[in-house]
Short mmCIF file of N, CA, C and O in Angstrom, two decimals:
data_model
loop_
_atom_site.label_atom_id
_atom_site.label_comp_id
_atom_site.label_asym_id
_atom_site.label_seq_id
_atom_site.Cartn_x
_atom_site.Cartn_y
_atom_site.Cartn_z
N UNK A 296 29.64 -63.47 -33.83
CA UNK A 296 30.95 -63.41 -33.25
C UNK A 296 31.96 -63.81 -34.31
O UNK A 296 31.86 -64.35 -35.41
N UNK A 297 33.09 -63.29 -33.52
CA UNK A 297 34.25 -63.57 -35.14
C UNK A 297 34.38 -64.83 -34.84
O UNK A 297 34.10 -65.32 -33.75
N UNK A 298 34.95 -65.60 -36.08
CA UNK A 298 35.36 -67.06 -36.08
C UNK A 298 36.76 -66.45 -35.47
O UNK A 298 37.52 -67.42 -35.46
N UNK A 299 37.19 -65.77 -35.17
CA UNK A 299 39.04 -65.71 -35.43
C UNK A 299 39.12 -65.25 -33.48
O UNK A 299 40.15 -65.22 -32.80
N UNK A 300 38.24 -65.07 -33.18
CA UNK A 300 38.56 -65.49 -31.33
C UNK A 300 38.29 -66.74 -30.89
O UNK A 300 37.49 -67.68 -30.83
N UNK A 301 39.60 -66.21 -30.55
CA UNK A 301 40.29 -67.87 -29.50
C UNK A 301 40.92 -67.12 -28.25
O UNK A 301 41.64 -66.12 -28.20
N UNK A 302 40.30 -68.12 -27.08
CA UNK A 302 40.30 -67.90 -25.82
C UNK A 302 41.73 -69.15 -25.25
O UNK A 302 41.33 -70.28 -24.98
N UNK A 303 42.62 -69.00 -25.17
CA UNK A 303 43.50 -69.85 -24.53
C UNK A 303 43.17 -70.66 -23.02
O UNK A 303 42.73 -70.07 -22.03
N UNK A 304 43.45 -71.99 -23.08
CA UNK A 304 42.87 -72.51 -21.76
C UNK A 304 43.38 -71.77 -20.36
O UNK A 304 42.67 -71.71 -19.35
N UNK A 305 44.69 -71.23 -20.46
CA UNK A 305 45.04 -70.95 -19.26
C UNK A 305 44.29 -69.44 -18.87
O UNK A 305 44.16 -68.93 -17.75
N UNK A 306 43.97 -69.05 -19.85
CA UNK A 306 43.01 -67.48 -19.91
C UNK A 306 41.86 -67.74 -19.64
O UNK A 306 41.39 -66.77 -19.05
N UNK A 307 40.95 -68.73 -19.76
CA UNK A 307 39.39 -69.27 -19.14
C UNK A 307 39.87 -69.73 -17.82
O UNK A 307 39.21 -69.27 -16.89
N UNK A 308 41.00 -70.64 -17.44
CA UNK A 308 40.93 -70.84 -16.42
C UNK A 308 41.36 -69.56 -15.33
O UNK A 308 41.08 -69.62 -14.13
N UNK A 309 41.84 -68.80 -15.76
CA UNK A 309 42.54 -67.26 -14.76
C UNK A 309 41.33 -66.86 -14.42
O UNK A 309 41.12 -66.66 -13.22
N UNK A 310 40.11 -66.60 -15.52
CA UNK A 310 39.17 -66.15 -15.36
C UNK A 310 38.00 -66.85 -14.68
O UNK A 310 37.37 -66.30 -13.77
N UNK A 311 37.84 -67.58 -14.94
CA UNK A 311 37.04 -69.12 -13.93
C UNK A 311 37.44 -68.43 -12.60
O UNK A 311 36.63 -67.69 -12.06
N UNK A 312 38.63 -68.63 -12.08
CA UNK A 312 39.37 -68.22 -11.16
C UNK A 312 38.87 -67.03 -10.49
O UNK A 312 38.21 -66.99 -9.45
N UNK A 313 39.23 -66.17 -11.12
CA UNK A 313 38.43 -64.64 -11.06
C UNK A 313 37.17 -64.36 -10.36
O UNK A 313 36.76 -63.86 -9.31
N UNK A 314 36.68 -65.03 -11.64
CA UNK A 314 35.00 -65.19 -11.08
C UNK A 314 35.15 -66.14 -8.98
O UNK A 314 35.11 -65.88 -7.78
N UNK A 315 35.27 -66.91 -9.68
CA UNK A 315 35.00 -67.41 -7.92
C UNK A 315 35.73 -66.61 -6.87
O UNK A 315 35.29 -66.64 -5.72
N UNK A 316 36.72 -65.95 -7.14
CA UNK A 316 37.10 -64.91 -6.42
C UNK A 316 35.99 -63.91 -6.34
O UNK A 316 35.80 -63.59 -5.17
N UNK A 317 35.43 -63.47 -6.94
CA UNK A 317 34.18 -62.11 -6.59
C UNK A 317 33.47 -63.02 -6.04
O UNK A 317 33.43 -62.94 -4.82
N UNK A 318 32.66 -64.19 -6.67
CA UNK A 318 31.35 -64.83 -6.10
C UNK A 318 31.74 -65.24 -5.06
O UNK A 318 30.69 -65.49 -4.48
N UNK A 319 32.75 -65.56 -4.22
CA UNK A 319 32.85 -65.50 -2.93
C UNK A 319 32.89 -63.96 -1.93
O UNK A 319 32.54 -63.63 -0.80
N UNK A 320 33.38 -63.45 -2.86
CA UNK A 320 32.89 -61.86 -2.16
C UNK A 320 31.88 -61.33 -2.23
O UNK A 320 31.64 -60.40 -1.46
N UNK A 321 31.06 -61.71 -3.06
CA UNK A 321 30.04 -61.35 -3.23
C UNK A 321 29.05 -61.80 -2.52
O UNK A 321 28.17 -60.98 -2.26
N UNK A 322 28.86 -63.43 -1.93
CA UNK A 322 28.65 -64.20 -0.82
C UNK A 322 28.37 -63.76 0.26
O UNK A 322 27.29 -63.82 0.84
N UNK A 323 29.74 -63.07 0.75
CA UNK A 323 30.16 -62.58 1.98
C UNK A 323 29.20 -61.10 2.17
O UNK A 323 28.87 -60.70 3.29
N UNK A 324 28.87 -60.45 1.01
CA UNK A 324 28.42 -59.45 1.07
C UNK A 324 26.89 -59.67 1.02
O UNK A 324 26.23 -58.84 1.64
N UNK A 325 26.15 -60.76 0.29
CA UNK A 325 25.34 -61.19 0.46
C UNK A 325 24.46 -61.43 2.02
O UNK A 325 23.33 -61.19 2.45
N UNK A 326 26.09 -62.25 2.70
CA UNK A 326 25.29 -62.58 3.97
C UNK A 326 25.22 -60.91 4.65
O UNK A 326 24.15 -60.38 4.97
N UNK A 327 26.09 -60.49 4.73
CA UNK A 327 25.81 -58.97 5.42
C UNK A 327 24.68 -58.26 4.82
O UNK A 327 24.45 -57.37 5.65
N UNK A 328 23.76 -58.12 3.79
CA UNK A 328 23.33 -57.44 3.33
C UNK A 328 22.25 -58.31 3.78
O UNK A 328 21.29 -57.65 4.19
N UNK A 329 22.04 -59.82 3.85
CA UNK A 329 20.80 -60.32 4.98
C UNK A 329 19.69 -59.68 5.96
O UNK A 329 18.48 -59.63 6.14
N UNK A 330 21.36 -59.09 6.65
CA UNK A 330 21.08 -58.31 8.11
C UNK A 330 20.31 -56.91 7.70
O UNK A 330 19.52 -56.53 8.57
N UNK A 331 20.37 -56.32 6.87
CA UNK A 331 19.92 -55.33 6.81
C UNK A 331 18.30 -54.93 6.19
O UNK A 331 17.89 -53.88 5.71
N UNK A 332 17.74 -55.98 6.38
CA UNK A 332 16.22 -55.65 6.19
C UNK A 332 15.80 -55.67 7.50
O UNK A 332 14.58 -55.75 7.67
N UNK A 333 16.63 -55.59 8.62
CA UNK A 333 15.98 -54.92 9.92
C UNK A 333 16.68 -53.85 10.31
O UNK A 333 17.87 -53.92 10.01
N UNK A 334 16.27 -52.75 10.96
CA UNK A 334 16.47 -51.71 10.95
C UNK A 334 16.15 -51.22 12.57
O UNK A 334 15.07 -50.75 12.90
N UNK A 335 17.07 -51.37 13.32
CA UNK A 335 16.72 -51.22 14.85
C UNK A 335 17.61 -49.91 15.25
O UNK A 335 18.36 -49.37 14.44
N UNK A 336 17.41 -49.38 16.82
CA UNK A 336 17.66 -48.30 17.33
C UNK A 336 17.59 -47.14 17.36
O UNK A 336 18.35 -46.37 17.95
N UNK A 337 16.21 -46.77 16.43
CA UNK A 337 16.31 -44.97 15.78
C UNK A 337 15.18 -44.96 17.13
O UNK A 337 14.73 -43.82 17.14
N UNK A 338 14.77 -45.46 17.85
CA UNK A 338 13.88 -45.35 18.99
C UNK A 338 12.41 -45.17 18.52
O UNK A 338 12.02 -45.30 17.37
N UNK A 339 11.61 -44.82 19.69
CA UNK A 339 10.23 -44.98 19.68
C UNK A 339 9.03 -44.24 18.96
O UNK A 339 8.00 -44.78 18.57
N UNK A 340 9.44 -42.66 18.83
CA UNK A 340 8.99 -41.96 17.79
C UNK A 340 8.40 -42.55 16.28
O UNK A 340 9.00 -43.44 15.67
N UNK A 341 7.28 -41.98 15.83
CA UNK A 341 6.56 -42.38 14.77
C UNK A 341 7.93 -41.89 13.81
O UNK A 341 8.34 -42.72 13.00
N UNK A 342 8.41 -40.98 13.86
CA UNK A 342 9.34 -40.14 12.57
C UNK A 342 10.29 -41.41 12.90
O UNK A 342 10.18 -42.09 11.87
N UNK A 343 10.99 -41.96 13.60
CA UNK A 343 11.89 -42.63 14.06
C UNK A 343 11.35 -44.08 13.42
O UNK A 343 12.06 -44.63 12.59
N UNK A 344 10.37 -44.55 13.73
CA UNK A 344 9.89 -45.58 13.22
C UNK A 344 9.94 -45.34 11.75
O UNK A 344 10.75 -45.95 11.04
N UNK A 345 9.32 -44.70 11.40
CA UNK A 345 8.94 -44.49 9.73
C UNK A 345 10.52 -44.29 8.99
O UNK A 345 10.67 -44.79 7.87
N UNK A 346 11.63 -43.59 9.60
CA UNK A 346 13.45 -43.93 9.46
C UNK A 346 13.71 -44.82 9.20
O UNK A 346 14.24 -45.03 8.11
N UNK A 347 13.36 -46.21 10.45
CA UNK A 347 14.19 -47.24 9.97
C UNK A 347 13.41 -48.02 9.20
O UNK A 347 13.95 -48.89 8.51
N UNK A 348 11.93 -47.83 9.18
CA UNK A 348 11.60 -48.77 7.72
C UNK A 348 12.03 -48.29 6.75
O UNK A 348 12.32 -49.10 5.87
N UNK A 349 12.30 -46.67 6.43
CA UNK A 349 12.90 -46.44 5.47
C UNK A 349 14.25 -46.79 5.02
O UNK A 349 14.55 -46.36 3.91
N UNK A 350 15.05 -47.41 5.60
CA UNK A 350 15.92 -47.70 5.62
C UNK A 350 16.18 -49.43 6.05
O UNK A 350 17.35 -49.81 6.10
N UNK A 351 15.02 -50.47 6.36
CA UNK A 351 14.92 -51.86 5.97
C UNK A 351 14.68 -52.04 4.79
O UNK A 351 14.96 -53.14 4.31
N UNK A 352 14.05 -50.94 3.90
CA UNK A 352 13.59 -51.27 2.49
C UNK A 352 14.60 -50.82 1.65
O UNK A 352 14.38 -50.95 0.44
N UNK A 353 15.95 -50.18 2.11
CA UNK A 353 16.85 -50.09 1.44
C UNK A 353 18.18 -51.24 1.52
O UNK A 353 19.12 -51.31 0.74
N UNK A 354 17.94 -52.02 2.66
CA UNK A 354 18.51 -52.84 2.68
C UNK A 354 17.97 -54.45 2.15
O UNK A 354 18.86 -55.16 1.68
N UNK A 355 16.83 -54.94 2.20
CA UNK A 355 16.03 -55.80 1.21
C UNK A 355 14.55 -55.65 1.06
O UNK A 355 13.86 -54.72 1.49
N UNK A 356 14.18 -56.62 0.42
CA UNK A 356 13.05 -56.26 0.00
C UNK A 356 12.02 -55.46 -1.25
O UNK A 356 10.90 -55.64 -1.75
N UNK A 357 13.27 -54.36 -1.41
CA UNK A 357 12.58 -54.25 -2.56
C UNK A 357 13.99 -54.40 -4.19
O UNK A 357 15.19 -54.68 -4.18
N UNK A 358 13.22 -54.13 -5.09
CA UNK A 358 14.32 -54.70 -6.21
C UNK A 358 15.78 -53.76 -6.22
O UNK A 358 16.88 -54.23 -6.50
N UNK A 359 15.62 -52.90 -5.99
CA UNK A 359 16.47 -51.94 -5.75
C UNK A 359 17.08 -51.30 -4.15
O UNK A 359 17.70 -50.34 -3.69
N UNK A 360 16.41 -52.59 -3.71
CA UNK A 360 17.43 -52.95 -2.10
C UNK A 360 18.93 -53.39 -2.65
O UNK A 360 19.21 -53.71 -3.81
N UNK A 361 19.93 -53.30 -1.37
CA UNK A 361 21.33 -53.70 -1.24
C UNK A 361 21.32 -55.50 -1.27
O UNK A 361 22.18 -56.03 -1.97
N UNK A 362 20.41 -56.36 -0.54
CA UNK A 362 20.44 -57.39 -0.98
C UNK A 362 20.15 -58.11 -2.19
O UNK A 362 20.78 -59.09 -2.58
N UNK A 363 18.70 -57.32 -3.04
CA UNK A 363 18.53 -58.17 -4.36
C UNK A 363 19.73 -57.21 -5.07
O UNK A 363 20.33 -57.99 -5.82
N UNK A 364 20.30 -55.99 -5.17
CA UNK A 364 21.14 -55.91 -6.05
C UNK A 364 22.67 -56.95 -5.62
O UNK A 364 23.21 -57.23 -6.69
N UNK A 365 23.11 -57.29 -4.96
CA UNK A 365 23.72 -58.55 -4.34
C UNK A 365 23.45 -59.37 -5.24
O UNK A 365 24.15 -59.49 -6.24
N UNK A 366 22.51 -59.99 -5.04
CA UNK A 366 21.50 -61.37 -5.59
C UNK A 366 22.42 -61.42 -7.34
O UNK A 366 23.14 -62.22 -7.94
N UNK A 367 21.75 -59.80 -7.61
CA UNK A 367 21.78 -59.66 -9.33
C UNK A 367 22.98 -59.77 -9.43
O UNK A 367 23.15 -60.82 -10.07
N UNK A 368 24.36 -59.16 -9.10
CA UNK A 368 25.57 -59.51 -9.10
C UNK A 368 26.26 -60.89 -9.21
O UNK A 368 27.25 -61.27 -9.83
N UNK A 369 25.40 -61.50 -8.41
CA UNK A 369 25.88 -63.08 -8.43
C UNK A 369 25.33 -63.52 -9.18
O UNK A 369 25.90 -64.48 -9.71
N UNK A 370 23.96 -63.19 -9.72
CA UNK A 370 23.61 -64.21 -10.69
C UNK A 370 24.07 -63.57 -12.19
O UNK A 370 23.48 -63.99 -13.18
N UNK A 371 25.07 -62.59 -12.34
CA UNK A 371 25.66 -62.42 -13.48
C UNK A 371 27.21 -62.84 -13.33
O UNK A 371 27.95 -63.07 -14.29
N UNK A 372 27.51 -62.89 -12.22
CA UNK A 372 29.01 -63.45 -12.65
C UNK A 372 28.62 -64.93 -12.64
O UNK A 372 29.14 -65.57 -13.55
N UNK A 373 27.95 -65.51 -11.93
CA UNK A 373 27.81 -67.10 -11.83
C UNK A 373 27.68 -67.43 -13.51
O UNK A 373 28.44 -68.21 -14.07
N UNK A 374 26.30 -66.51 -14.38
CA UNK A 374 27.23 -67.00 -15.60
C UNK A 374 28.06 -66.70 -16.45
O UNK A 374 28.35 -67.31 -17.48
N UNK A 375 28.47 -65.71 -16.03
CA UNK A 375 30.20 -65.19 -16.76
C UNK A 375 30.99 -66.49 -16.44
O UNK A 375 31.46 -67.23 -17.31
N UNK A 376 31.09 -66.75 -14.75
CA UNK A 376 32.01 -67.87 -14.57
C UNK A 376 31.55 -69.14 -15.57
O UNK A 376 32.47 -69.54 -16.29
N UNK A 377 30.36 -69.81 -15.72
CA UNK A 377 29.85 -70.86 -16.36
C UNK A 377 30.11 -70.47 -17.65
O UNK A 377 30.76 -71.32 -18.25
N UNK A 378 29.83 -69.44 -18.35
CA UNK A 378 30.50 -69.68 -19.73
C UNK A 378 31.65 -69.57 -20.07
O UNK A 378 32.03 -69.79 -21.22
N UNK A 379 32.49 -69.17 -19.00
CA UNK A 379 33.77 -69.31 -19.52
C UNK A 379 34.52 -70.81 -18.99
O UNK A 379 35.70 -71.03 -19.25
N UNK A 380 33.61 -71.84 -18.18
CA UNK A 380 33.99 -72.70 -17.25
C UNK A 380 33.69 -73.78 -18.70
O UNK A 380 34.27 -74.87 -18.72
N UNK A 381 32.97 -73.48 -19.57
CA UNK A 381 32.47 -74.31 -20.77
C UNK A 381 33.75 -74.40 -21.75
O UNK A 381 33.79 -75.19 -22.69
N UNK A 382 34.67 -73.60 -21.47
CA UNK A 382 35.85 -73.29 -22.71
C UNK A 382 35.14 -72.04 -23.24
O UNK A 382 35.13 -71.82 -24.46
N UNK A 383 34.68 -71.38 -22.55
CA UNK A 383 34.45 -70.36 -23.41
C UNK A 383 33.93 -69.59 -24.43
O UNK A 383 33.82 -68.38 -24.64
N UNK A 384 33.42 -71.31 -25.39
CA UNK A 384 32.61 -71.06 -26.17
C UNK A 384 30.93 -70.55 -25.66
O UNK A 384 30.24 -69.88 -26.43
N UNK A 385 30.54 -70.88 -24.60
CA UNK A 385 29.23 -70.19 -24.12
C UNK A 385 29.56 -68.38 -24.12
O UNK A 385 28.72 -67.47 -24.17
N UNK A 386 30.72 -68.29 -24.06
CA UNK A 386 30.45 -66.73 -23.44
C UNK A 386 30.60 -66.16 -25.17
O UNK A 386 29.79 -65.33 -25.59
N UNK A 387 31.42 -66.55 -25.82
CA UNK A 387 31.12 -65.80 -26.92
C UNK A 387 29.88 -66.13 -27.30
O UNK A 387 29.09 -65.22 -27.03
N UNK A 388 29.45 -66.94 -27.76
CA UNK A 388 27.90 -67.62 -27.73
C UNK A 388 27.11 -66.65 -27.27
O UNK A 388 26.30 -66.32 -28.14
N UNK A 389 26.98 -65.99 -26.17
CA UNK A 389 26.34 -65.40 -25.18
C UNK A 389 26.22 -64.12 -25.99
O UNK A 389 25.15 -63.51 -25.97
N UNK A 390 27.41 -63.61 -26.83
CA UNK A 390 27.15 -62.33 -27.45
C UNK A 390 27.13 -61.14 -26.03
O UNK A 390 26.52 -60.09 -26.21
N UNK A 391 27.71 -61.34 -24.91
CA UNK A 391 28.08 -60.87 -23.93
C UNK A 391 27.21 -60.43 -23.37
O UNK A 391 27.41 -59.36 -22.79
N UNK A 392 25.53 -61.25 -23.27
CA UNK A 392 24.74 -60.79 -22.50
C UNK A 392 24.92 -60.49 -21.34
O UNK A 392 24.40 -59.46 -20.92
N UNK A 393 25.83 -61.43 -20.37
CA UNK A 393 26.53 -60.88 -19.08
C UNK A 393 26.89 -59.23 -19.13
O UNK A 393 26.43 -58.48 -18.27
N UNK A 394 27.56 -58.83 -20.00
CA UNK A 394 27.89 -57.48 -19.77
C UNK A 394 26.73 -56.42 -20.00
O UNK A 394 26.79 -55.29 -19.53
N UNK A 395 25.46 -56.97 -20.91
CA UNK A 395 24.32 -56.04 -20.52
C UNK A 395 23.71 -56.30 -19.19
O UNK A 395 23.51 -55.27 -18.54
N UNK A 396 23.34 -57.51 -18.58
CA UNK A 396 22.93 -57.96 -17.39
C UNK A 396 23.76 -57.27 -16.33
O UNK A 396 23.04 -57.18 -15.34
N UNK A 397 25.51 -56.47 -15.94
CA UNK A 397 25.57 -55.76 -15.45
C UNK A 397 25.37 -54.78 -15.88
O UNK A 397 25.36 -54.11 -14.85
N UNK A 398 25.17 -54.02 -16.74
CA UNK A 398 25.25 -52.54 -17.19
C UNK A 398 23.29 -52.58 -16.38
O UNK A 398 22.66 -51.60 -15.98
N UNK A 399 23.05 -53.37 -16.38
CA UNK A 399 21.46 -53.06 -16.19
C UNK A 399 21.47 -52.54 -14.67
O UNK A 399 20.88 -51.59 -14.15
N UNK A 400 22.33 -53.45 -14.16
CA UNK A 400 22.10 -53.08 -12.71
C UNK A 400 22.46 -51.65 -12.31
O UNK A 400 23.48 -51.03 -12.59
N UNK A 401 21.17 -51.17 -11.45
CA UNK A 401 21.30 -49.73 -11.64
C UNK A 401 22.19 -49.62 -10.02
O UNK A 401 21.68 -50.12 -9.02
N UNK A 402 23.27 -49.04 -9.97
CA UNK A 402 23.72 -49.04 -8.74
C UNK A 402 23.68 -48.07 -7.98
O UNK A 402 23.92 -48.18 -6.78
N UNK A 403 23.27 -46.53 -8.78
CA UNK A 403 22.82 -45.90 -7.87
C UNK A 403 21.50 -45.13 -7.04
O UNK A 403 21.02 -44.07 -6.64
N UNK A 404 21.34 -46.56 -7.15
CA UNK A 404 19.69 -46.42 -6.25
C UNK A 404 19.67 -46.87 -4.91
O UNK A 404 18.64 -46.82 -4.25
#
């Protein structure tokens, strides 16, 4: 990293900020995305049955469910927020592994 970035305090703290702004949305989306490893009302039918499991396993359970991609979200801003909650020096430090840790997340699965 360059020696010649400098992060101003009131710019870690906007961003600190930031962050807990998503990770509380993200929270919220978390708990909704709970609900969705059950999968009720497609009725009694085998095709009907075999629907909504197909569709509990898109909501958790597997890695590329709506809840663990949730999960992965939070556990990349939690440390975006923490290295920038350090002064900042963690996130350059970091060499912006946060931003490969989202690029990884595949979102359209």
């Amino acid at each position: 990293m360059s020696e010649f970035v400098r992060l101003e305090p009131q710019v870690i703290d906007e961003i600190v900020a930031i962050c807990e702004v998503v990770l509380d949305e993200l929270d919220n989306a978390r708990k909704i995305a709970g609900r969705l490893g059950t999968a009720e009302g497609f009725g009694d039918f085998e095709s009907a049955k075999q629907l909504a499991a197909g569709y509990a396993r898109k909501g958790a359970g597997t890695p590329e469910s709506a809840r663990e991609r949730v999960d992965q979200f939070i556990a990349a801003f939690t440390h975006l927020r923490d290295a920038f909650a350090t002064g900042g020096e963690a996130f350059l430090e970091a060499e912006f592994d946060w931003v490969r840790q989202l690029q990884s997340i595949d979102v359209d699965t």
